[in-house]
Every structure is written in structure tokens, then in C-alpha cells.
Tab-separated table of C-alpha atoms and ligand atoms in Angstrom:
chain	number	residue	atom	x	y	z
A	16	MET	CA	24.701	22.330	18.685
A	17	THR	CA	22.328	19.363	18.340
A	18	GLU	CA	19.599	19.471	15.702
A	19	PRO	CA	16.112	20.140	17.144
A	20	ILE	CA	13.769	17.155	17.169
A	21	ILE	CA	11.288	17.543	14.310
A	22	PRO	CA	8.313	15.489	13.090
A	23	SER	CA	9.095	12.557	10.792
A	24	ILE	CA	7.476	12.243	7.364
A	25	ASN	CA	6.968	8.816	5.780
A	26	LEU	CA	6.950	9.707	2.088
A	27	THR	CA	5.611	6.310	1.073
A	28	LEU	CA	2.342	7.159	2.871
A	29	CYS	CA	2.234	10.760	1.582
A	30	ASN	CA	-0.254	11.624	-1.201
A	31	ARG	CA	1.298	15.101	-1.843
A	32	CYS	CA	-1.863	16.945	-0.780
A	33	THR	CA	0.268	19.866	0.559
A	34	GLN	CA	-1.968	20.405	3.612
A	35	CYS	CA	1.021	20.154	5.961
A	36	VAL	CA	2.927	22.778	3.960
A	37	SER	CA	0.084	25.302	3.852
A	38	GLY	CA	-1.029	24.577	7.425
A	39	CYS	CA	2.341	24.961	9.163
A	40	PRO	CA	2.145	28.196	11.186
A	41	GLU	CA	5.924	28.639	10.950
A	42	GLN	CA	6.297	27.905	7.212
A	43	SER	CA	8.877	25.278	8.118
A	44	LEU	CA	7.898	22.931	5.281
A	45	VAL	CA	8.070	23.181	1.499
A	46	MET	CA	6.747	20.869	-1.172
A	47	THR	CA	9.426	19.265	-3.298
A	48	GLU	CA	9.278	16.635	-6.029
A	49	ARG	CA	9.830	13.964	-3.376
A	50	GLY	CA	7.123	15.323	-1.066
A	51	PRO	CA	7.138	17.783	1.850
A	52	GLU	CA	10.533	18.592	3.309
A	53	PHE	CA	11.763	20.781	6.139
A	54	ILE	CA	13.200	23.968	4.712
A	55	LYS	CA	13.808	25.551	8.132
A	56	PRO	CA	13.800	22.823	10.813
A	57	ILE	CA	15.005	25.357	13.363
A	58	THR	CA	11.737	27.298	13.062
A	59	CYS	CA	9.574	24.214	13.743
A	60	THR	CA	8.016	24.538	17.193
A	61	TYR	CA	6.872	20.876	17.242
A	62	CYS	CA	3.276	22.086	17.593
A	63	GLY	CA	1.980	18.956	15.833
A	64	ASP	CA	-0.415	20.862	13.533
A	65	CYS	CA	1.041	19.200	10.423
A	66	GLU	CA	0.498	15.768	11.972
A	67	GLY	CA	-3.122	16.632	12.769
A	68	LEU	CA	-3.734	17.966	9.250
A	69	CYS	CA	-2.131	15.051	7.401
A	70	PRO	CA	-4.937	12.838	6.059
A	71	THR	CA	-2.751	9.796	5.451
A	72	GLY	CA	-0.885	9.438	8.740
A	73	ALA	CA	2.410	10.171	6.979
A	74	ILE	CA	3.569	12.699	9.594
A	75	ARG	CA	4.430	11.736	13.174
A	76	ALA	CA	5.270	14.202	15.920
A	77	PRO	CA	5.557	11.681	18.750
A	78	LEU	CA	5.607	12.509	22.433
A	79	TRP	CA	7.519	10.680	25.169
A	80	VAL	CA	5.924	10.632	28.611
A	81	THR	CA	8.139	10.822	31.728
A	82	TRP	CA	7.835	11.731	35.398
A	83	ASP	CA	9.277	14.971	36.614
A	84	ALA	CA	12.487	14.192	38.507
A	85	HIS	CA	10.960	15.535	41.740
A	86	VAL	CA	7.778	13.448	41.677
B	141	MET	CA	15.941	-20.245	9.718
B	142	GLN	CA	17.571	-22.236	12.561
B	143	ALA	CA	15.206	-24.017	15.001
B	144	GLU	CA	17.525	-22.966	17.861
B	145	ALA	CA	16.824	-19.327	17.015
B	146	LEU	CA	13.144	-19.939	17.790
B	147	ASN	CA	14.030	-21.241	21.276
B	148	GLN	CA	15.108	-17.720	22.146
B	149	ILE	CA	11.702	-16.267	21.276
B	150	PRO	CA	9.442	-16.230	24.377
B	151	ILE	CA	6.116	-16.607	22.502
B	152	PHE	CA	7.316	-19.863	20.942
B	153	SER	CA	8.656	-21.320	24.191
B	154	SER	CA	5.378	-23.153	24.907
B	155	LEU	CA	5.556	-25.000	21.574
B	156	GLN	CA	6.762	-28.573	21.197
B	157	ALA	CA	10.204	-29.068	19.692
B	158	ASP	CA	8.833	-30.560	16.450
B	159	THR	CA	6.495	-27.557	15.994
B	160	ARG	CA	9.391	-25.150	16.448
B	161	THR	CA	11.367	-27.139	13.881
B	162	ALA	CA	8.409	-27.038	11.462
B	163	ILE	CA	8.124	-23.242	11.885
B	164	ALA	CA	11.862	-22.767	11.468
B	165	ARG	CA	11.821	-24.798	8.228
B	166	ARG	CA	9.155	-22.566	6.736
B	167	ALA	CA	9.822	-19.137	8.266
B	168	PHE	CA	12.282	-16.435	7.346
B	169	THR	CA	13.119	-13.135	8.997
B	170	ARG	CA	12.840	-9.620	7.593
B	171	ASN	CA	14.647	-6.577	8.914
B	172	LEU	CA	12.962	-3.280	8.150
B	173	PRO	CA	14.119	0.252	8.939
B	174	THR	CA	11.929	2.908	10.592
B	175	GLY	CA	9.138	4.307	8.419
B	176	CYS	CA	8.734	1.286	6.143
B	177	THR	CA	5.359	0.124	4.905
B	178	LEU	CA	5.144	-3.598	5.603
B	179	LEU	CA	1.574	-4.182	4.387
B	180	VAL	CA	-0.876	-2.159	2.321
B	181	GLU	CA	-4.574	-2.218	3.220
B	182	GLY	CA	-6.740	-3.921	0.604
B	183	LEU	CA	-3.976	-5.922	-1.104
B	184	PRO	CA	-4.133	-9.745	-0.962
B	185	ALA	CA	-3.015	-11.157	2.395
B	186	GLU	CA	-0.001	-13.275	1.538
B	187	TYR	CA	2.046	-13.357	4.722
B	188	GLY	CA	1.634	-13.372	8.474
B	189	TYR	CA	4.235	-12.026	10.871
B	190	PHE	CA	5.434	-12.227	14.455
B	191	VAL	CA	7.358	-9.217	15.782
B	192	LEU	CA	10.793	-10.336	16.981
B	193	SER	CA	11.891	-6.808	17.849
B	194	GLY	CA	10.774	-3.231	17.192
B	195	GLU	CA	7.504	-1.295	17.158
B	196	LEU	CA	4.903	-1.050	14.388
B	197	ARG	CA	1.448	0.439	13.953
B	198	ALA	CA	-1.700	-0.348	11.977
B	199	LEU	CA	-3.534	2.343	9.980
B	200	ARG	CA	-6.796	2.129	8.114
B	201	MET	CA	-8.408	4.521	5.652
B	202	ASN	CA	-11.782	5.905	6.801
B	203	GLN	CA	-14.743	6.490	4.498
B	204	ASP	CA	-13.927	10.222	4.543
B	205	GLY	CA	-10.447	9.484	3.169
B	206	ARG	CA	-8.619	10.125	6.443
B	207	VAL	CA	-6.403	7.594	8.085
B	208	GLN	CA	-7.351	6.123	11.434
B	209	ILE	CA	-4.751	4.635	13.772
B	210	LEU	CA	-5.845	1.200	14.903
B	211	ALA	CA	-3.175	-0.491	16.972
B	212	ARG	CA	0.453	-0.737	18.002
B	213	PHE	CA	2.527	-3.916	17.892
B	214	TRP	CA	5.538	-4.922	19.996
B	215	THR	CA	7.818	-7.915	20.405
B	216	GLY	CA	5.829	-11.136	20.409
B	217	ASP	CA	2.711	-9.705	18.747
B	218	PRO	CA	1.340	-11.412	15.634
B	219	ILE	CA	0.488	-9.246	12.626
B	220	ASN	CA	-2.057	-9.931	9.863
B	221	LEU	CA	-3.448	-13.153	11.362
B	222	ILE	CA	-7.079	-12.054	11.045
B	223	SER	CA	-6.513	-11.144	7.368
B	224	LEU	CA	-4.964	-14.553	6.693
B	225	LEU	CA	-7.698	-16.456	8.465
B	226	SER	CA	-10.685	-14.464	7.210
B	227	GLN	CA	-12.539	-15.375	4.028
B	228	GLU	CA	-11.777	-12.120	2.193
B	229	HIS	CA	-8.057	-12.801	2.436
B	230	VAL	CA	-7.039	-9.150	2.045
B	231	ASN	CA	-4.845	-7.035	4.328
B	232	ARG	CA	-7.248	-5.331	6.727
B	233	ALA	CA	-4.852	-2.491	7.525
B	234	THR	CA	-1.672	-0.803	6.395
B	235	ILE	CA	1.235	-1.652	8.702
B	236	GLU	CA	4.129	0.745	9.169
B	237	THR	CA	7.350	0.319	11.168
B	238	LEU	CA	7.881	2.956	13.874
B	239	THR	CA	11.408	1.767	14.703
B	240	ASN	CA	13.891	-0.588	13.079
B	241	SER	CA	12.051	-3.900	13.298
B	242	THR	CA	12.753	-7.603	12.818
B	243	LEU	CA	9.871	-9.877	11.873
B	244	LEU	CA	9.422	-13.592	11.543
B	245	VAL	CA	7.541	-14.206	8.297
B	246	LEU	CA	5.302	-17.137	7.337
B	247	SER	CA	3.379	-17.436	4.077
B	248	ALA	CA	-0.404	-17.919	4.154
B	249	SER	CA	-0.080	-21.547	3.032
B	250	ASP	CA	2.569	-22.263	5.681
B	251	PHE	CA	0.303	-20.729	8.323
B	252	ASN	CA	-2.569	-22.984	7.268
B	253	ASP	CA	-0.312	-26.001	7.137
B	254	LEU	CA	1.031	-25.336	10.648
B	255	ILE	CA	-2.501	-24.821	11.996
B	256	HIS	CA	-3.639	-28.156	10.562
B	257	ARG	CA	-0.608	-30.219	11.546
B	258	HIS	CA	0.399	-28.704	14.880
B	259	PRO	CA	-2.397	-28.221	17.451
B	260	ASP	CA	-0.020	-26.402	19.817
B	261	PHE	CA	0.530	-23.774	17.088
B	262	SER	CA	-3.259	-23.331	16.823
B	263	THR	CA	-3.426	-23.016	20.613
B	264	LEU	CA	-0.733	-20.331	20.491
B	265	LEU	CA	-2.790	-18.368	17.944
B	266	LEU	CA	-5.960	-18.823	20.015
B	267	ARG	CA	-4.110	-17.448	23.049
B	268	GLN	CA	-3.053	-14.434	21.010
B	269	PHE	CA	-6.650	-13.854	19.889
B	270	ALA	CA	-7.865	-14.286	23.477
B	271	ALA	CA	-5.326	-11.705	24.687
B	272	ARG	CA	-6.463	-9.250	22.018
B	273	LEU	CA	-10.128	-9.860	22.816
B	274	THR	CA	-9.436	-9.330	26.522
B	275	LYS	CA	-7.771	-6.020	25.707
B	276	MET	CA	-10.802	-4.946	23.668
B	277	THR	CA	-13.218	-6.047	26.396
B	278	ASP	CA	-11.182	-4.120	28.979
B	279	LEU	CA	-11.296	-1.044	26.766
B	280	ALA	CA	-15.079	-1.439	26.330
B	281	ALA	CA	-15.451	-1.699	30.119
B	282	ASP	CA	-13.214	1.343	30.557
B	283	LEU	CA	-15.295	3.299	28.042
B	284	SER	CA	-18.443	2.716	30.027
B	285	LEU	CA	-16.899	3.082	33.486
B	286	TYR	CA	-14.488	5.977	33.164
B	287	ALA	CA	-14.582	9.398	31.561
B	288	VAL	CA	-12.048	10.065	28.809
B	289	ARG	CA	-10.170	12.432	31.169
B	290	ALA	CA	-9.667	9.532	33.596
B	291	ARG	CA	-8.568	7.187	30.802
B	292	LEU	CA	-6.026	9.713	29.559
B	293	ALA	CA	-4.633	10.326	33.072
B	294	ARG	CA	-4.316	6.551	33.607
B	295	PHE	CA	-2.609	6.031	30.253
B	296	LEU	CA	-0.124	8.861	30.872
B	297	ILE	CA	0.792	7.314	34.244
B	298	GLU	CA	1.176	3.893	32.583
B	299	LEU	CA	3.430	5.324	29.870
B	300	ALA	CA	5.590	7.179	32.382
B	301	ASP	CA	5.927	4.069	34.571
B	302	LEU	CA	6.742	1.720	31.694
B	303	THR	CA	10.029	1.284	29.902
B	304	PRO	CA	9.851	4.140	27.412
B	305	SER	CA	8.610	3.334	23.927
B	306	HIS	CA	11.367	4.009	21.420
B	307	ALA	CA	8.868	5.360	18.951
B	308	GLY	CA	6.945	7.625	21.338
B	309	TRP	CA	3.194	8.201	20.975
B	310	THR	CA	1.402	10.636	18.693
B	311	GLN	CA	-1.838	12.247	19.847
B	312	ASP	CA	-3.736	10.086	17.319
B	313	GLU	CA	-2.119	6.938	18.688
B	314	ILE	CA	-2.955	7.931	22.281
B	315	ALA	CA	-6.527	8.663	21.160
B	316	ALA	CA	-6.856	5.257	19.463
B	317	HIS	CA	-5.502	3.521	22.556
B	318	ILE	CA	-7.943	5.132	24.993
B	319	GLY	CA	-10.954	5.099	22.668
B	320	THR	CA	-11.350	8.751	21.716
B	321	VAL	CA	-10.246	11.206	19.006
B	322	ARG	CA	-7.163	13.383	18.603
B	323	ASP	CA	-8.924	16.701	19.269
B	324	VAL	CA	-10.123	15.493	22.659
B	325	VAL	CA	-6.604	14.313	23.596
B	326	GLY	CA	-5.185	17.698	22.551
B	327	ARG	CA	-7.798	19.594	24.556
B	328	LEU	CA	-7.317	17.463	27.677
B	329	LEU	CA	-3.528	17.797	27.482
B	330	ARG	CA	-3.975	21.578	27.387
B	331	ASP	CA	-6.325	21.352	30.402
B	332	PHE	CA	-3.817	19.220	32.335
B	333	GLU	CA	-1.107	21.701	31.476
B	334	SER	CA	-3.081	24.724	32.699
B	335	ALA	CA	-3.779	22.856	35.945
B	336	ASP	CA	-0.004	22.275	36.373
B	337	LEU	CA	-0.449	18.514	36.231
B	338	ILE	CA	1.841	18.139	33.245
B	339	GLN	CA	4.380	20.218	31.420
B	340	ARG	CA	4.784	19.961	27.668
B	341	GLN	CA	8.213	20.351	26.221
B	342	ARG	CA	9.325	19.670	22.690
B	343	GLY	CA	8.492	15.977	22.155
B	344	GLN	CA	7.937	15.379	25.855
B	345	ILE	CA	5.093	15.288	28.328
B	346	VAL	CA	6.457	15.586	31.865
B	347	LEU	CA	4.060	14.472	34.598
B	348	LEU	CA	4.255	16.824	37.575
B	349	ASN	CA	1.633	15.685	40.065
B	350	ARG	CA	1.274	11.941	40.653
B	351	ASP	CA	-1.369	12.204	43.420
B	352	GLU	CA	-3.721	14.394	41.428
B	353	LEU	CA	-3.291	12.442	38.183
B	354	THR	CA	-3.947	9.207	40.090
B	355	ARG	CA	-7.075	10.749	41.608
B	356	ILE	CA	-8.333	11.857	38.184
B	357	SER	CA	-7.586	8.401	36.741
B	358	LYS	CA	-10.201	6.934	39.115
B	359	ASP	CA	-12.963	9.444	38.329
C	682	LIG	S1	5.217	20.656	14.053
C	682	LIG	FE1	4.163	22.647	13.744
C	682	LIG	S2	5.837	24.068	13.321
C	682	LIG	FE2	6.683	22.010	13.033
C	682	LIG	S3	6.420	21.566	10.850
C	682	LIG	FE3	4.622	20.756	11.891
C	682	LIG	S4	3.110	22.415	11.774
C	682	LIG	FE4	5.108	23.305	11.334
C	683	LIG	S1	-0.342	16.474	4.695
C	683	LIG	FE1	0.461	14.364	4.710
C	683	LIG	S2	-0.201	13.503	2.756
C	683	LIG	FE2	-0.434	15.751	2.589
C	683	LIG	S3	1.545	16.425	1.691
C	683	LIG	FE3	1.761	16.560	3.916
C	683	LIG	S4	2.687	14.578	4.483
C	683	LIG	FE4	1.860	14.326	2.441
């Protein structure tokens, strides 16, 4: 089974504020010494809340835009 | 760096051979992986860059301590020119790689030297500034002519029609590109979804109704 796509976290931009960890509705993230890490990537719904909460732009949950095959 | 290598780079193709040789003598390349910080806002501006491949973005810290996304850069785009040429001489934004990227690097003194000795290099930079200014003027015109809903519909169509960006687009980046804020982009995407114009899947926005989105893009 392929790993689900999850947001990326650039730890060099992260200031360890923990907002992403406390704001994740699925509790998918934990704070470690290195910064936030995915504890349960499978539970992440890719809702993008952590990206919106992050004050430093460290988290990216990018979207790719395509046409539906029938359009 | 070999002068021949510069011949392969489209933005330098208009330059005279001796200018390309002068750039090649001074420049070096840097390969950076995804998620690397190339420049930090507020530090002295020491180098200027041209993107040879990859995607990068510019971020700047707001007064309220939150980061604002300013711009995206692709192959051929210059980075940090305004910082090098302005009097303050500090990096005006933090630059981060969104994909593996290769950059041509010139020091501030080499940039100045090339500008003074090679008028075609100055013309190249002026063209780059003109292109950026045109983009900003177009955005300003768009802001006054079209509602944000129309700008978002147009941008989604553009993204779907273009070769896909390797790095994708975050809602903040879309907002910066169409001159609005993330919350508005999120709300409009939800509206488009309830009207069956788009479908959101994990990491994907699938456009379902070209006619209606095109109509909205002209509102
Ligand atoms: S995308 Fe949503 S579910 Fe996934 S880590 Fe971020 S906040 Fe949690
Ligand atoms: S919200 Fe952003 S800055 Fe704060 S801990 Fe999470 S990744 Fe780091």
C-alpha cells in the first residue's frame, strides 16, 4: 500500500510554537525535539488546518489542479 | 562555469558571446534539495540568482509576526535582484526551494561589475524588471476589474491547462497570486465545491465544469 500524501514541514522555518500540533483535528502531529512530526500519518485527512495555523509558512499542504477526465 | 553551459539557458540567449563568457567566469551553480532556505529576510544581500531549474517561493514576515507569501519563481526568473540593487542591501524576503532546484549564482560585486561593463546584461535585467512590473500592473487591473471569485476561477483554469507545477499550490500561495487572503480562497473553494464546479480530493482540485468556470472567470 502506498503512503498517503501528507503536508510537508520545513523545520528550518519552524519556530516550535506547537500551534500545528494542538490545532490538528486528528491529533496526527506530535512535538519532538526536532520540531513537529507525524505520529499517525494515516489519520491525516489533508484538511490543511495545520498549514493555515502555522505562522512561519513552515507547513505546506499543496494542491494540484487538474481537469476531470470527462471535461 | 563553462561559457557553453550558458548557451543552453534561454534567458541568456540574447546576450553577446563576450557577456556570456564574462558571466561564466564569475558565476557558479548551486543545487539545493526541496525545503531548503536559500535566503533569509533581513540578512545582508550578498548574492543574486537565476533559476536554472526547479521552483522556489518568497516569504516575508508581517508586522503581526505571520509569514506572507509573496511570489513564486521558475526557470529563468532572477532572485534577489531588487535587494542587490537597492540602497539598503538586505534580503527583502526569505526564499525557500519547493522542489530540487539548480541556481546560477553571482556575487553582488560581480553583478555590479557586469552591469557596468556589459550593457546587454543591464538590458536583460531591465527586461526582467519590466516583465515583473507588467505582471503587477495586470494584477492591479484585475483587482479593479474582476471580483475575487472570477480571479480564482480564472487561475484554477490556468493551472489546470498548464503543465502541472511539481510543487503544487497552497491556499496561501493561490491567495497571494490572485491578490486576496487564504480564508477567502478556502471559502470560495468550498462554494465551488457545493456548486459541483470542482471536486476536492486529497491534494487535488478536480475541475468539473469548464463552461461555468469560464463564465464565472469573466464576471
Ligand atoms: S492536514 Fe489536517 S489532519 Fe493533516 S496534520 Fe494538518 S491539521 Fe492534521
Ligand atoms: S505551527 Fe509552524 S512554526 Fe509552529 S510548530 Fe508547527 S510547523 Fe513549527
